[in-house]
Short mmCIF file of C-alpha atoms and ligand atoms in Angstrom, two decimals:
data_model
loop_
_atom_site.label_atom_id
_atom_site.label_comp_id
_atom_site.label_asym_id
_atom_site.label_seq_id
_atom_site.Cartn_x
_atom_site.Cartn_y
_atom_site.Cartn_z
CA MET A 1 -0.10 -0.24 0.27
CA ASP A 2 1.24 3.09 -1.01
CA GLN A 3 1.23 6.43 1.59
CA SER A 4 0.92 9.09 -0.71
CA ALA A 5 -2.00 7.20 -2.92
CA ILE A 6 -4.49 7.12 0.49
CA ASP A 7 -3.32 10.68 1.43
CA ALA A 8 -4.91 11.66 -2.49
CA LEU A 9 -8.40 9.43 -1.65
CA GLY A 10 -8.66 11.37 1.41
CA ALA A 11 -8.42 14.70 0.52
CA ALA A 12 -10.46 14.00 -2.38
CA PRO A 13 -14.10 15.60 -2.03
CA ILE A 14 -16.90 13.72 -1.42
CA ALA A 15 -20.06 14.06 -3.49
CA SER A 16 -23.54 14.38 -1.81
CA GLN A 17 -25.39 10.92 -1.80
CA SER A 18 -28.36 9.27 -2.86
CA MET A 19 -29.84 6.04 -2.17
CA TRP A 20 -30.94 3.44 -4.30
CA ILE A 21 -34.33 2.09 -5.04
CA GLY A 22 -35.48 -0.12 -7.95
CA GLY A 23 -32.23 0.43 -9.75
CA ARG A 24 -32.20 4.53 -9.62
CA GLN A 25 -30.36 7.25 -7.16
CA VAL A 26 -32.70 9.02 -5.36
CA ALA A 27 -33.10 11.78 -2.49
CA ALA A 28 -34.95 11.31 0.19
CA SER A 29 -38.95 11.88 -1.04
CA ASP A 30 -39.29 15.17 1.46
CA GLY A 31 -35.65 16.35 0.16
CA GLU A 32 -34.35 15.69 3.83
CA THR A 33 -30.41 14.75 4.63
CA PHE A 34 -27.93 15.04 7.33
CA ASP A 35 -24.66 15.03 7.61
CA ALA A 36 -21.69 12.19 7.19
CA ILE A 37 -18.88 13.26 9.31
CA SER A 38 -15.43 12.47 9.73
CA PRO A 39 -14.13 11.10 13.52
CA ILE A 40 -10.79 11.30 11.70
CA ASP A 41 -11.60 15.75 12.26
CA GLY A 42 -14.86 16.26 13.26
CA GLN A 43 -15.82 17.74 10.03
CA VAL A 44 -18.81 17.66 7.73
CA LEU A 45 -18.15 14.44 4.37
CA ALA A 46 -21.02 15.15 2.69
CA PRO A 47 -24.77 14.73 3.08
CA LEU A 48 -26.79 11.65 2.87
CA PRO A 49 -30.21 11.54 1.75
CA ALA A 50 -32.72 11.07 5.40
CA GLY A 51 -34.55 8.14 4.46
CA THR A 52 -38.14 8.52 5.47
CA ALA A 53 -40.62 5.72 6.23
CA ASP A 54 -42.46 6.44 2.85
CA ASP A 55 -38.78 5.90 1.05
CA MET A 56 -38.63 2.31 2.79
CA ARG A 57 -42.04 1.36 1.60
CA ALA A 58 -40.85 2.04 -1.63
CA ALA A 59 -37.58 -0.20 -1.72
CA VAL A 60 -39.51 -3.14 -0.51
CA ALA A 61 -41.73 -2.93 -3.15
CA ALA A 62 -39.00 -2.43 -5.83
CA ALA A 63 -37.17 -5.29 -4.14
CA ARG A 64 -40.79 -7.29 -4.31
CA GLN A 65 -41.39 -6.45 -8.05
CA SER A 66 -37.82 -7.59 -8.66
CA PHE A 67 -38.18 -10.75 -7.56
CA GLU A 68 -41.34 -11.63 -9.15
CA ALA A 69 -40.18 -10.70 -12.30
CA GLY A 70 -37.36 -12.84 -12.18
CA ALA A 71 -34.65 -10.74 -13.80
CA TRP A 72 -32.18 -12.09 -11.07
CA SER A 73 -34.41 -15.19 -9.46
CA ASN A 74 -34.99 -17.22 -12.34
CA MET A 75 -31.65 -16.23 -13.69
CA ALA A 76 -29.29 -18.92 -14.90
CA PRO A 77 -27.60 -20.25 -11.69
CA ALA A 78 -23.81 -19.78 -13.95
CA ALA A 79 -25.16 -16.28 -15.05
CA ARG A 80 -25.56 -15.05 -11.95
CA LYS A 81 -22.68 -16.60 -10.50
CA ARG A 82 -20.77 -14.63 -13.02
CA ILE A 83 -22.28 -11.42 -12.17
CA MET A 84 -21.40 -12.45 -8.92
CA HIS A 85 -17.51 -12.83 -9.41
CA ARG A 86 -17.61 -9.52 -11.21
CA ILE A 87 -18.60 -7.78 -8.24
CA ALA A 88 -15.97 -9.55 -6.20
CA ASP A 89 -13.25 -8.40 -8.96
CA LEU A 90 -14.73 -4.50 -9.25
CA ILE A 91 -14.50 -4.56 -5.06
CA GLU A 92 -10.66 -5.97 -5.70
CA LYS A 93 -9.91 -3.28 -8.26
CA HIS A 94 -11.68 -0.26 -6.68
CA ALA A 95 -10.28 -1.93 -2.79
CA LEU A 96 -8.23 1.28 -2.21
CA GLU A 97 -10.82 3.59 -2.96
CA LEU A 98 -13.53 1.89 -0.93
CA ALA A 99 -11.27 1.32 2.51
CA VAL A 100 -10.37 4.61 2.68
CA LEU A 101 -13.93 6.15 1.79
CA GLY A 102 -15.12 3.91 4.55
CA VAL A 103 -12.62 4.76 6.93
CA ARG A 104 -12.77 8.92 6.70
CA ASP A 105 -16.41 7.64 7.74
CA ASN A 106 -15.89 5.38 10.55
CA GLY A 107 -12.51 5.69 11.50
CA THR A 108 -10.80 2.64 11.28
CA GLU A 109 -7.29 2.19 11.03
CA ILE A 110 -6.70 1.80 7.25
CA SER A 111 -3.69 -1.40 7.66
CA MET A 112 -6.87 -2.74 9.14
CA ALA A 113 -9.83 -1.77 6.86
CA ILE A 114 -7.92 -2.66 3.71
CA LYS A 115 -8.01 -6.40 4.74
CA ALA A 116 -11.54 -6.01 6.51
CA GLU A 117 -13.31 -4.24 4.47
CA PRO A 118 -12.73 -4.55 0.64
CA GLY A 119 -10.51 -7.45 0.97
CA SER A 120 -13.09 -9.50 3.20
CA ALA A 121 -16.40 -8.13 1.08
CA ALA A 122 -14.33 -9.55 -2.36
CA ALA A 123 -14.02 -12.99 -0.57
CA THR A 124 -16.93 -12.96 0.53
CA PHE A 125 -18.92 -12.22 -2.61
CA ARG A 126 -16.15 -14.93 -4.03
CA PHE A 127 -17.92 -17.77 -1.76
CA TYR A 128 -20.92 -17.39 -2.42
CA ALA A 129 -20.61 -16.60 -6.12
CA GLU A 130 -19.08 -20.45 -5.58
CA CYS A 131 -22.13 -21.69 -3.92
CA VAL A 132 -24.61 -20.78 -6.68
CA ASP A 133 -24.69 -23.37 -8.85
CA LYS A 134 -23.40 -26.15 -6.08
CA VAL A 135 -26.39 -25.91 -3.82
CA MET A 136 -28.55 -28.49 -4.43
CA GLY A 137 -32.31 -29.86 -3.65
CA ASP A 138 -32.86 -33.73 -2.78
CA ILE A 139 -35.04 -36.58 -2.98
CA ALA A 140 -36.04 -38.29 -0.31
CA PRO A 141 -36.27 -41.74 0.00
CA THR A 142 -39.98 -42.78 -0.22
CA ASP A 143 -42.16 -45.58 -1.00
CA PRO A 144 -41.21 -46.72 -4.63
CA SER A 145 -45.06 -45.64 -5.26
CA VAL A 146 -44.41 -41.81 -4.58
CA LEU A 147 -41.21 -39.14 -5.51
CA GLY A 148 -41.06 -36.89 -2.88
CA LEU A 149 -38.49 -33.99 -4.26
CA ILE A 150 -37.22 -31.24 -1.79
CA HIS A 151 -36.15 -28.04 -3.69
CA ARG A 152 -34.34 -25.37 -1.84
CA GLU A 153 -36.23 -22.15 -2.95
CA ALA A 154 -35.25 -18.21 -2.55
CA VAL A 155 -37.32 -16.70 0.50
CA GLY A 156 -38.22 -13.56 -1.50
CA VAL A 157 -37.35 -10.01 0.07
CA VAL A 158 -34.61 -10.06 2.73
CA GLY A 159 -34.33 -7.25 4.89
CA ALA A 160 -30.65 -6.22 5.95
CA ILE A 161 -29.52 -3.26 8.69
CA VAL A 162 -26.29 -3.74 9.47
CA PRO A 163 -23.70 -1.61 12.48
CA TRP A 164 -20.66 0.96 11.83
CA ASN A 165 -17.70 -0.79 13.13
CA PHE A 166 -16.73 -3.25 9.11
CA PRO A 167 -19.81 -2.09 7.26
CA LEU A 168 -18.64 -3.46 4.11
CA MET A 169 -17.48 -6.94 6.02
CA ILE A 170 -20.83 -7.13 7.49
CA GLY A 171 -23.11 -5.98 4.56
CA ALA A 172 -21.26 -8.68 2.49
CA TRP A 173 -22.01 -11.32 5.05
CA LYS A 174 -25.89 -10.51 4.60
CA ILE A 175 -25.98 -9.51 0.83
CA ALA A 176 -23.63 -12.11 -1.05
CA PRO A 177 -25.60 -15.11 0.31
CA ALA A 178 -28.29 -13.33 0.27
CA LEU A 179 -28.23 -12.74 -3.55
CA ALA A 180 -26.42 -16.47 -4.17
CA MET A 181 -30.12 -17.67 -3.36
CA GLY A 182 -31.69 -15.79 -5.64
CA ASN A 183 -33.18 -13.18 -3.67
CA SER A 184 -34.01 -9.33 -3.93
CA VAL A 185 -32.17 -7.50 -1.10
CA VAL A 186 -33.02 -4.11 0.96
CA LEU A 187 -30.07 -2.80 2.85
CA LYS A 188 -30.32 -0.61 5.31
CA PRO A 189 -26.72 0.87 6.67
CA ALA A 190 -25.98 2.45 9.78
CA GLU A 191 -26.20 6.46 9.90
CA VAL A 192 -22.36 6.77 11.09
CA ALA A 193 -20.56 4.23 8.03
CA SER A 194 -23.22 4.67 4.94
CA LEU A 195 -21.01 5.59 2.48
CA SER A 196 -18.90 2.61 1.34
CA LEU A 197 -21.96 0.74 0.95
CA LEU A 198 -23.10 3.17 -1.22
CA ARG A 199 -20.20 2.66 -3.28
CA LEU A 200 -20.29 -0.76 -3.09
CA THR A 201 -24.28 -0.69 -4.65
CA GLU A 202 -22.64 1.48 -7.25
CA ILE A 203 -20.46 -1.60 -8.09
CA CYS A 204 -23.15 -4.29 -7.97
CA HIS A 205 -25.15 -2.12 -10.44
CA GLU A 206 -22.07 -2.47 -12.55
CA ALA A 207 -21.59 -5.45 -12.25
CA GLY A 208 -24.87 -6.30 -13.98
CA LEU A 209 -26.96 -6.78 -11.07
CA PRO A 210 -30.58 -6.55 -12.31
CA GLU A 211 -32.08 -3.09 -11.30
CA GLY A 212 -33.85 -3.57 -7.91
CA VAL A 213 -32.20 -6.27 -6.57
CA LEU A 214 -30.22 -4.53 -4.57
CA ASN A 215 -31.83 -1.50 -2.73
CA VAL A 216 -30.12 0.88 0.10
CA VAL A 217 -32.44 3.30 2.05
CA THR A 218 -29.83 5.35 4.49
CA GLY A 219 -31.20 7.57 7.57
CA LYS A 220 -32.21 6.43 11.05
CA GLY A 221 -32.35 3.65 12.99
CA ALA A 222 -35.46 4.30 14.42
CA VAL A 223 -37.42 5.45 11.10
CA VAL A 224 -36.11 3.41 8.01
CA GLY A 225 -34.67 0.65 10.23
CA SER A 226 -38.08 0.37 11.73
CA ALA A 227 -39.92 0.61 9.05
CA LEU A 228 -38.42 -2.33 7.55
CA ALA A 229 -38.64 -4.42 10.21
CA HIS A 230 -42.35 -3.71 10.71
CA ASP A 231 -42.81 -4.15 6.58
CA MET A 232 -45.16 -6.78 6.34
CA ASP A 233 -43.96 -7.85 3.06
CA VAL A 234 -40.18 -8.02 3.72
CA ASP A 235 -39.63 -12.42 4.03
CA VAL A 236 -36.83 -12.32 6.68
CA LEU A 237 -34.83 -10.05 8.09
CA THR A 238 -30.88 -10.44 9.19
CA PHE A 239 -29.51 -8.06 11.71
CA THR A 240 -26.44 -7.27 13.16
CA GLY A 241 -25.75 -4.53 15.93
CA SER A 242 -26.62 -3.87 19.61
CA GLY A 243 -28.64 -6.38 21.94
CA ALA A 244 -31.29 -3.68 22.43
CA THR A 245 -31.94 -2.94 18.73
CA GLY A 246 -32.17 -6.55 18.20
CA ARG A 247 -35.18 -7.01 21.05
CA ARG A 248 -36.76 -4.16 18.98
CA LEU A 249 -36.59 -6.12 15.41
CA LEU A 250 -37.96 -8.95 17.48
CA GLU A 251 -40.51 -7.39 18.40
CA ALA A 252 -41.00 -5.33 15.34
CA SER A 253 -41.35 -9.19 13.40
CA ALA A 254 -43.99 -10.30 16.39
CA ALA A 255 -45.88 -7.03 15.82
CA SER A 256 -46.07 -7.73 11.74
CA ASN A 257 -45.69 -10.90 9.30
CA MET A 258 -43.61 -12.73 12.02
CA LYS A 259 -41.01 -12.80 9.76
CA PRO A 260 -37.41 -15.10 10.99
CA CYS A 261 -35.42 -12.20 12.37
CA TYR A 262 -31.83 -13.30 12.84
CA LEU A 263 -29.73 -11.86 15.26
CA GLU A 264 -25.91 -11.07 15.29
CA LEU A 265 -25.17 -9.19 18.91
CA GLY A 266 -22.66 -7.66 21.31
CA GLY A 267 -20.15 -9.98 23.16
CA LYS A 268 -18.21 -9.52 26.40
CA SER A 269 -15.46 -12.18 24.69
CA PRO A 270 -13.36 -14.01 27.27
CA ASN A 271 -9.33 -14.18 26.33
CA ILE A 272 -8.11 -16.86 28.80
CA ILE A 273 -4.42 -16.62 29.69
CA PHE A 274 -2.72 -20.09 31.40
CA ASP A 275 0.64 -20.21 33.18
CA ASP A 276 1.73 -22.88 30.40
CA ALA A 277 0.40 -20.94 27.64
CA PRO A 278 3.25 -21.42 24.57
CA ASN A 279 4.55 -17.92 24.28
CA LEU A 280 3.61 -15.60 27.04
CA ASP A 281 4.31 -12.64 25.09
CA LYS A 282 2.88 -13.29 21.98
CA ALA A 283 0.03 -14.25 23.91
CA ILE A 284 0.41 -10.78 25.49
CA ALA A 285 0.79 -8.65 21.97
CA ALA A 286 -2.21 -10.79 20.24
CA SER A 287 -4.26 -10.07 23.77
CA ALA A 288 -3.52 -6.27 22.81
CA ALA A 289 -4.46 -6.22 19.53
CA ALA A 290 -7.66 -8.23 20.19
CA ILE A 291 -9.28 -4.77 22.10
CA PHE A 292 -7.14 -2.23 20.85
CA ARG A 293 -7.52 -2.66 16.34
CA ASN A 294 -10.11 -0.66 15.53
CA SER A 295 -10.29 1.27 18.96
CA GLY A 296 -11.99 -1.80 20.17
CA GLN A 297 -15.17 -1.75 18.10
CA VAL A 298 -14.74 -5.13 17.02
CA CYS A 299 -18.28 -7.36 17.88
CA VAL A 300 -16.02 -10.37 18.69
CA ALA A 301 -13.02 -8.10 21.05
CA GLY A 302 -10.85 -9.75 23.62
CA SER A 303 -12.32 -7.60 26.04
CA ARG A 304 -12.52 -9.31 29.33
CA LEU A 305 -8.86 -10.72 29.98
CA LEU A 306 -8.47 -13.75 32.16
CA VAL A 307 -5.14 -14.25 33.46
CA GLN A 308 -4.28 -17.12 35.70
CA ALA A 309 -2.65 -15.62 39.08
CA SER A 310 1.18 -16.66 38.60
CA ILE A 311 1.30 -14.76 35.83
CA TYR A 312 -1.38 -12.32 36.92
CA ASP A 313 1.48 -9.42 37.55
CA GLU A 314 3.46 -9.85 34.97
CA VAL A 315 0.82 -9.94 31.73
CA VAL A 316 -1.04 -6.65 33.35
CA GLU A 317 2.76 -4.90 33.82
CA LYS A 318 4.00 -6.05 29.99
CA LEU A 319 0.11 -5.02 28.54
CA SER A 320 0.09 -2.08 29.90
CA GLN A 321 3.36 -1.17 28.47
CA GLN A 322 2.14 -2.59 24.46
CA ALA A 323 -1.11 -0.16 25.55
CA SER A 324 0.66 3.30 26.21
CA THR A 325 3.36 2.66 23.44
CA MET A 326 0.55 1.76 20.35
CA LYS A 327 0.35 4.58 17.80
CA VAL A 328 -2.84 6.16 17.86
CA GLY A 329 -3.90 8.53 15.77
CA ASN A 330 -4.98 9.63 11.93
CA PRO A 331 -6.20 6.37 10.76
CA LEU A 332 -5.24 7.51 7.28
CA ASP A 333 -2.16 6.99 8.43
CA LEU A 334 -0.46 3.55 7.55
CA THR A 335 1.81 3.32 10.84
CA THR A 336 -1.41 3.87 12.89
CA GLN A 337 -2.12 1.09 14.96
CA ALA A 338 -5.59 2.06 16.56
CA GLY A 339 -7.51 5.16 14.58
CA ALA A 340 -10.52 7.13 15.62
CA VAL A 341 -13.74 5.90 17.58
CA SER A 342 -16.46 6.09 15.31
CA SER A 343 -18.52 9.16 16.88
CA ASP A 344 -18.36 11.44 19.38
CA VAL A 345 -21.30 9.50 21.01
CA GLN A 346 -19.39 6.74 20.71
CA LEU A 347 -16.56 8.23 22.53
CA ALA A 348 -18.93 9.78 25.53
CA GLN A 349 -20.01 6.06 26.18
CA ASN A 350 -16.47 4.81 26.35
CA LEU A 351 -15.28 7.75 28.65
CA ALA A 352 -18.60 7.12 31.13
CA HIS A 353 -17.34 3.01 30.92
CA VAL A 354 -14.40 4.39 32.29
CA GLU A 355 -15.56 6.35 34.79
CA ALA A 356 -18.03 3.98 36.41
CA ALA A 357 -14.60 1.24 36.29
CA LEU A 358 -13.24 3.83 38.48
CA SER A 359 -15.89 4.21 41.02
CA GLY A 360 -16.81 0.79 40.98
CA GLY A 361 -13.27 -0.13 42.60
CA ALA A 362 -11.00 -1.20 38.83
CA ARG A 363 -7.46 -0.39 39.34
CA LEU A 364 -6.33 2.09 36.24
CA ALA A 365 -3.34 0.50 34.66
CA THR A 366 -3.21 3.09 31.72
CA GLY A 367 -5.15 5.04 29.77
CA GLY A 368 -8.24 6.19 30.41
CA GLN A 369 -8.30 10.00 28.60
CA ARG A 370 -9.75 11.37 24.94
CA ILE A 371 -6.60 12.40 23.08
CA LEU A 372 -5.65 14.54 20.49
CA GLN A 373 -8.56 17.06 20.82
CA ASN A 374 -6.83 19.81 18.68
CA SER A 375 -7.55 17.22 15.77
CA GLY A 376 -11.65 18.03 16.11
CA GLY A 377 -11.75 14.25 16.02
CA TYR A 378 -12.47 11.55 18.23
CA TYR A 379 -9.67 9.54 19.84
CA MET A 380 -9.00 7.48 22.63
CA GLN A 381 -6.15 6.10 25.13
CA PRO A 382 -6.08 2.19 25.07
CA THR A 383 -7.40 1.78 28.58
CA VAL A 384 -6.50 -1.07 30.78
CA PHE A 385 -7.93 -1.41 34.15
CA ALA A 386 -6.41 -4.61 36.55
CA ASP A 387 -8.06 -5.86 39.93
CA VAL A 388 -11.32 -5.81 38.33
CA THR A 389 -13.81 -8.87 39.66
CA GLY A 390 -16.63 -10.62 37.51
CA ASP A 391 -19.37 -8.68 39.14
CA MET A 392 -18.07 -5.15 37.78
CA LYS A 393 -20.20 -3.49 34.98
CA LEU A 394 -16.91 -3.25 33.25
CA ALA A 395 -16.50 -7.16 33.26
CA GLN A 396 -20.64 -7.58 32.02
CA GLU A 397 -21.35 -4.72 30.11
CA GLU A 398 -19.94 -4.77 26.36
CA VAL A 399 -18.03 -1.09 26.23
CA PHE A 400 -16.91 -1.59 22.18
CA GLY A 401 -13.88 0.74 23.02
CA PRO A 402 -10.67 0.40 23.54
CA VAL A 403 -11.29 -0.56 27.18
CA LEU A 404 -9.75 -3.37 28.58
CA GLY A 405 -10.32 -5.08 32.46
CA VAL A 406 -7.85 -7.88 33.48
CA ILE A 407 -9.55 -10.61 35.55
CA ARG A 408 -7.43 -13.02 37.72
CA PHE A 409 -8.22 -16.83 38.32
CA GLU A 410 -6.89 -19.25 40.24
CA ASP A 411 -7.78 -22.96 37.97
CA GLU A 412 -9.05 -23.91 34.91
CA ALA A 413 -12.18 -24.87 37.03
CA GLU A 414 -12.73 -20.97 37.62
CA ALA A 415 -11.70 -19.85 34.53
CA VAL A 416 -14.56 -21.57 32.85
CA ARG A 417 -17.09 -20.35 35.15
CA LEU A 418 -15.91 -16.99 34.76
CA ALA A 419 -15.99 -17.20 31.17
CA ASN A 420 -19.54 -17.66 30.95
CA ALA A 421 -20.35 -15.72 33.67
CA THR A 422 -21.97 -12.87 31.48
CA VAL A 423 -25.46 -12.81 29.21
CA TYR A 424 -23.19 -12.83 26.35
CA GLY A 425 -21.69 -15.88 23.70
CA LEU A 426 -19.70 -14.10 20.97
CA ALA A 427 -16.30 -15.13 21.13
CA ALA A 428 -13.73 -16.51 23.39
CA GLY A 429 -9.61 -17.23 23.48
CA VAL A 430 -7.51 -20.16 25.02
CA TRP A 431 -3.52 -19.40 25.74
CA THR A 432 -1.86 -23.07 26.72
CA SER A 433 0.03 -25.57 25.75
CA ASP A 434 -1.79 -28.20 27.27
CA LEU A 435 -3.65 -30.08 24.18
CA GLY A 436 -6.02 -31.69 26.58
CA ARG A 437 -6.78 -28.55 28.26
CA ALA A 438 -7.26 -26.56 25.00
CA HIS A 439 -10.24 -29.06 24.22
CA ARG A 440 -11.89 -29.27 27.50
CA MET A 441 -12.03 -25.39 27.32
CA VAL A 442 -13.48 -24.82 24.11
CA LYS A 443 -15.87 -27.71 25.13
CA ALA A 444 -16.59 -26.04 28.30
CA VAL A 445 -16.56 -22.29 27.33
CA LYS A 446 -20.07 -20.84 25.72
CA ALA A 447 -19.23 -18.89 22.32
CA GLY A 448 -19.67 -18.96 18.90
CA VAL A 449 -15.97 -18.83 18.43
CA VAL A 450 -13.24 -20.18 20.65
CA HIS A 451 -9.62 -19.20 19.54
CA VAL A 452 -6.90 -21.57 20.50
CA ASN A 453 -3.21 -19.94 21.04
CA THR A 454 -4.53 -17.29 18.90
CA TYR A 455 -7.27 -14.65 18.63
CA GLY A 456 -9.25 -13.54 15.96
CA GLY A 457 -8.81 -14.26 12.07
CA PRO A 458 -11.27 -16.81 11.04
CA ASP A 459 -12.18 -17.01 7.40
CA ILE A 460 -15.32 -16.76 5.20
CA THR A 461 -15.42 -20.95 5.38
CA VAL A 462 -16.39 -20.85 8.93
CA PRO A 463 -20.05 -19.45 10.86
CA LEU A 464 -19.70 -16.53 13.05
CA SER A 465 -22.58 -17.84 15.40
CA GLY A 466 -23.73 -15.97 18.43
CA HIS A 467 -24.46 -18.09 21.51
CA LYS A 468 -26.69 -16.88 24.11
CA GLN A 469 -27.31 -13.04 23.84
CA SER A 470 -25.19 -12.97 21.33
CA GLY A 471 -27.36 -13.96 18.40
CA ASN A 472 -29.38 -16.39 16.90
CA GLY A 473 -28.12 -17.16 13.65
CA SER A 474 -25.36 -17.64 11.95
CA ASP A 475 -23.33 -14.81 9.29
CA LYS A 476 -20.61 -16.65 6.90
CA SER A 477 -19.70 -20.06 5.83
CA ILE A 478 -22.36 -22.26 3.40
CA TYR A 479 -24.23 -22.78 6.97
CA ALA A 480 -25.32 -19.01 6.58
CA LEU A 481 -27.62 -20.16 3.51
CA GLU A 482 -29.78 -21.46 6.30
CA LYS A 483 -31.14 -17.81 6.68
CA PHE A 484 -32.01 -16.95 2.82
CA SER A 485 -33.84 -19.97 1.46
CA LYS A 486 -36.73 -22.12 2.67
CA LEU A 487 -37.59 -25.59 1.84
CA LYS A 488 -40.03 -27.05 -0.39
CA THR A 489 -41.54 -30.45 -0.57
CA ALA A 490 -43.06 -32.06 -3.96
CA TRP A 491 -44.99 -35.05 -3.37
CA ILE A 492 -45.52 -36.62 -6.32
CA GLN A 493 -47.65 -40.34 -6.66
CA LEU A 494 -45.94 -42.09 -9.74
P1 NAD B 1 -27.13 -0.56 16.72
O1 NAD B 1 -27.80 -1.74 16.98
O2 NAD B 1 -27.19 0.95 17.25
O3 NAD B 1 -27.31 -0.09 15.00
C1 NAD B 1 -27.02 -1.27 14.50
C2 NAD B 1 -28.36 -0.84 13.84
O4 NAD B 1 -29.75 -1.17 13.68
C3 NAD B 1 -27.74 0.33 12.33
O5 NAD B 1 -27.67 0.65 11.23
C4 NAD B 1 -29.05 1.31 13.15
O6 NAD B 1 -29.65 2.66 12.57
C5 NAD B 1 -30.16 0.42 13.41
N1 NAD B 1 -31.28 0.39 14.00
C6 NAD B 1 -30.76 1.21 15.36
N2 NAD B 1 -32.54 1.17 15.90
C7 NAD B 1 -33.31 0.96 15.25
C8 NAD B 1 -34.66 0.47 15.47
N3 NAD B 1 -35.44 0.78 16.56
N4 NAD B 1 -35.12 -0.07 14.25
C9 NAD B 1 -34.14 -1.11 12.85
N5 NAD B 1 -32.85 -0.71 13.10
C10 NAD B 1 -32.41 0.51 14.26
O7 NAD B 1 -25.73 -0.85 16.64
P2 NAD B 1 -23.94 -0.11 16.85
O8 NAD B 1 -24.17 0.57 17.27
O9 NAD B 1 -24.20 0.45 15.08
O10 NAD B 1 -23.62 -1.45 16.54
C11 NAD B 1 -22.16 -2.05 17.54
C12 NAD B 1 -23.09 -3.41 18.46
O11 NAD B 1 -23.29 -4.15 16.79
C13 NAD B 1 -22.36 -3.67 19.18
O12 NAD B 1 -23.12 -4.74 20.21
C14 NAD B 1 -21.31 -4.97 18.41
O13 NAD B 1 -20.99 -6.11 19.52
C15 NAD B 1 -22.52 -5.37 17.37
N6 NAD B 1 -21.63 -6.41 16.48
C16 NAD B 1 -22.06 -7.50 16.35
C17 NAD B 1 -21.04 -8.44 15.50
C18 NAD B 1 -21.63 -10.19 15.00
O14 NAD B 1 -21.19 -10.08 14.16
N7 NAD B 1 -22.35 -10.08 15.93
C19 NAD B 1 -20.61 -7.70 14.33
C20 NAD B 1 -20.49 -6.05 14.36
C21 NAD B 1 -20.96 -5.34 15.40
#
């Protein structure tokens, strides 16, 4: 990657934005807009349409119309697959542009964004492109006098609501499998990270996706997100975001057409270091990255570090040293290790969690402050709290910021008890040289992904599934196709 190319893209003006309904770029029906603000410097990037409930109804109607017309849903699978590969080609071609646009919108450091955003989105489109002509129906082992055919069909109109931390990656996790099964999609991006998804939609159309198959409505969650969730003509809702919004979506489903509502929610993931970790320094470095990259705005962030008592002081000291020397700053600088917090609202929430941890009795080992105020942007020091106990707010509630709580444990049984003592179950990490213990921990820890002697990095081939209140579905992998297809039986008398 070339810093001068990033700088040029980072300084380029951003045009006023439009939504996508029925293949056309449109303004909000009442003409209202809101500003995309860059967390890098607090400046306005571009006006965005503030969609209305009527706009959302029009988008759903366009998706329905395209689905029933069949331009995509009835396209030969080989042709659909070609278009999805072309989308991946174009994402790769415009990778730096997409990454920089997203970074300007949400503040993720570019070194991470380039892989996690366009890199991951392209891989996702390729993976599901290859599924298009490989997912088949079945023939049931019936009595010979009948033929039982099991068809796998598209569900119809998929509503997708996504958060701001990795818009392209998570957007692709929804859009690509839904398209692979032949559905039409209505996407609602997060208010603070819409730009790269609007550009992705343009790319999809350039690649040959028929009109009305992918529609995007920008605006407030409580207005357009809620309208999508309540719409009687949306067949499936897929959501990534907070538990509070997830609950509202389940209520919306119950209050409307009882559409299946798949939720990928937050976490308070335990990262557990035993005193037989194969390489303690590697474990400490990976544990710092697991909470401080993207300023902790990662759903699977290792935000609770559980450390065995015999190595506790050493780990706290070395980790604090790493945290205090991390380079926090302009996310468009290739050497930055942690970029900006996505918004002033999120920054204020992070600082409130620091105050609560202090008044709850945790010991601040390093960090805790807002920094680089002169930039006008939203930056925070990587923060480590020691002497955290399982009952503290910091050990129970998701911060979604660069704030780590370090908890002491004596033995394996206590590690398991502490690891499972939250409402969440998204991810976990285990550092040990003992193969038996590694397998026991994978089995005992209630989480959708358990990393062993590493943290982060699972690719598109494996599912991300929230256990407990971290969710009820799976994104990624071949299993995600289940959400976007339904079974139909043909029972034929021979
Ligand atoms: P959020 O719930 O505030 O917003 C997510 C989306 O929901 C946004 O598009 C928002 O506009 C929309 N929304 C808000 N209110 C709505 C309503 N009443 N009706 C319909 N839609 C509404 O979450 P966020 O702050 O954007 O994202 C952070 C959360 O996402 C964290 O909890 C994080 O852990 C979680 N997350 C989970 C995963 C995962 O895969 N499990 C991945 C990334 C982020």
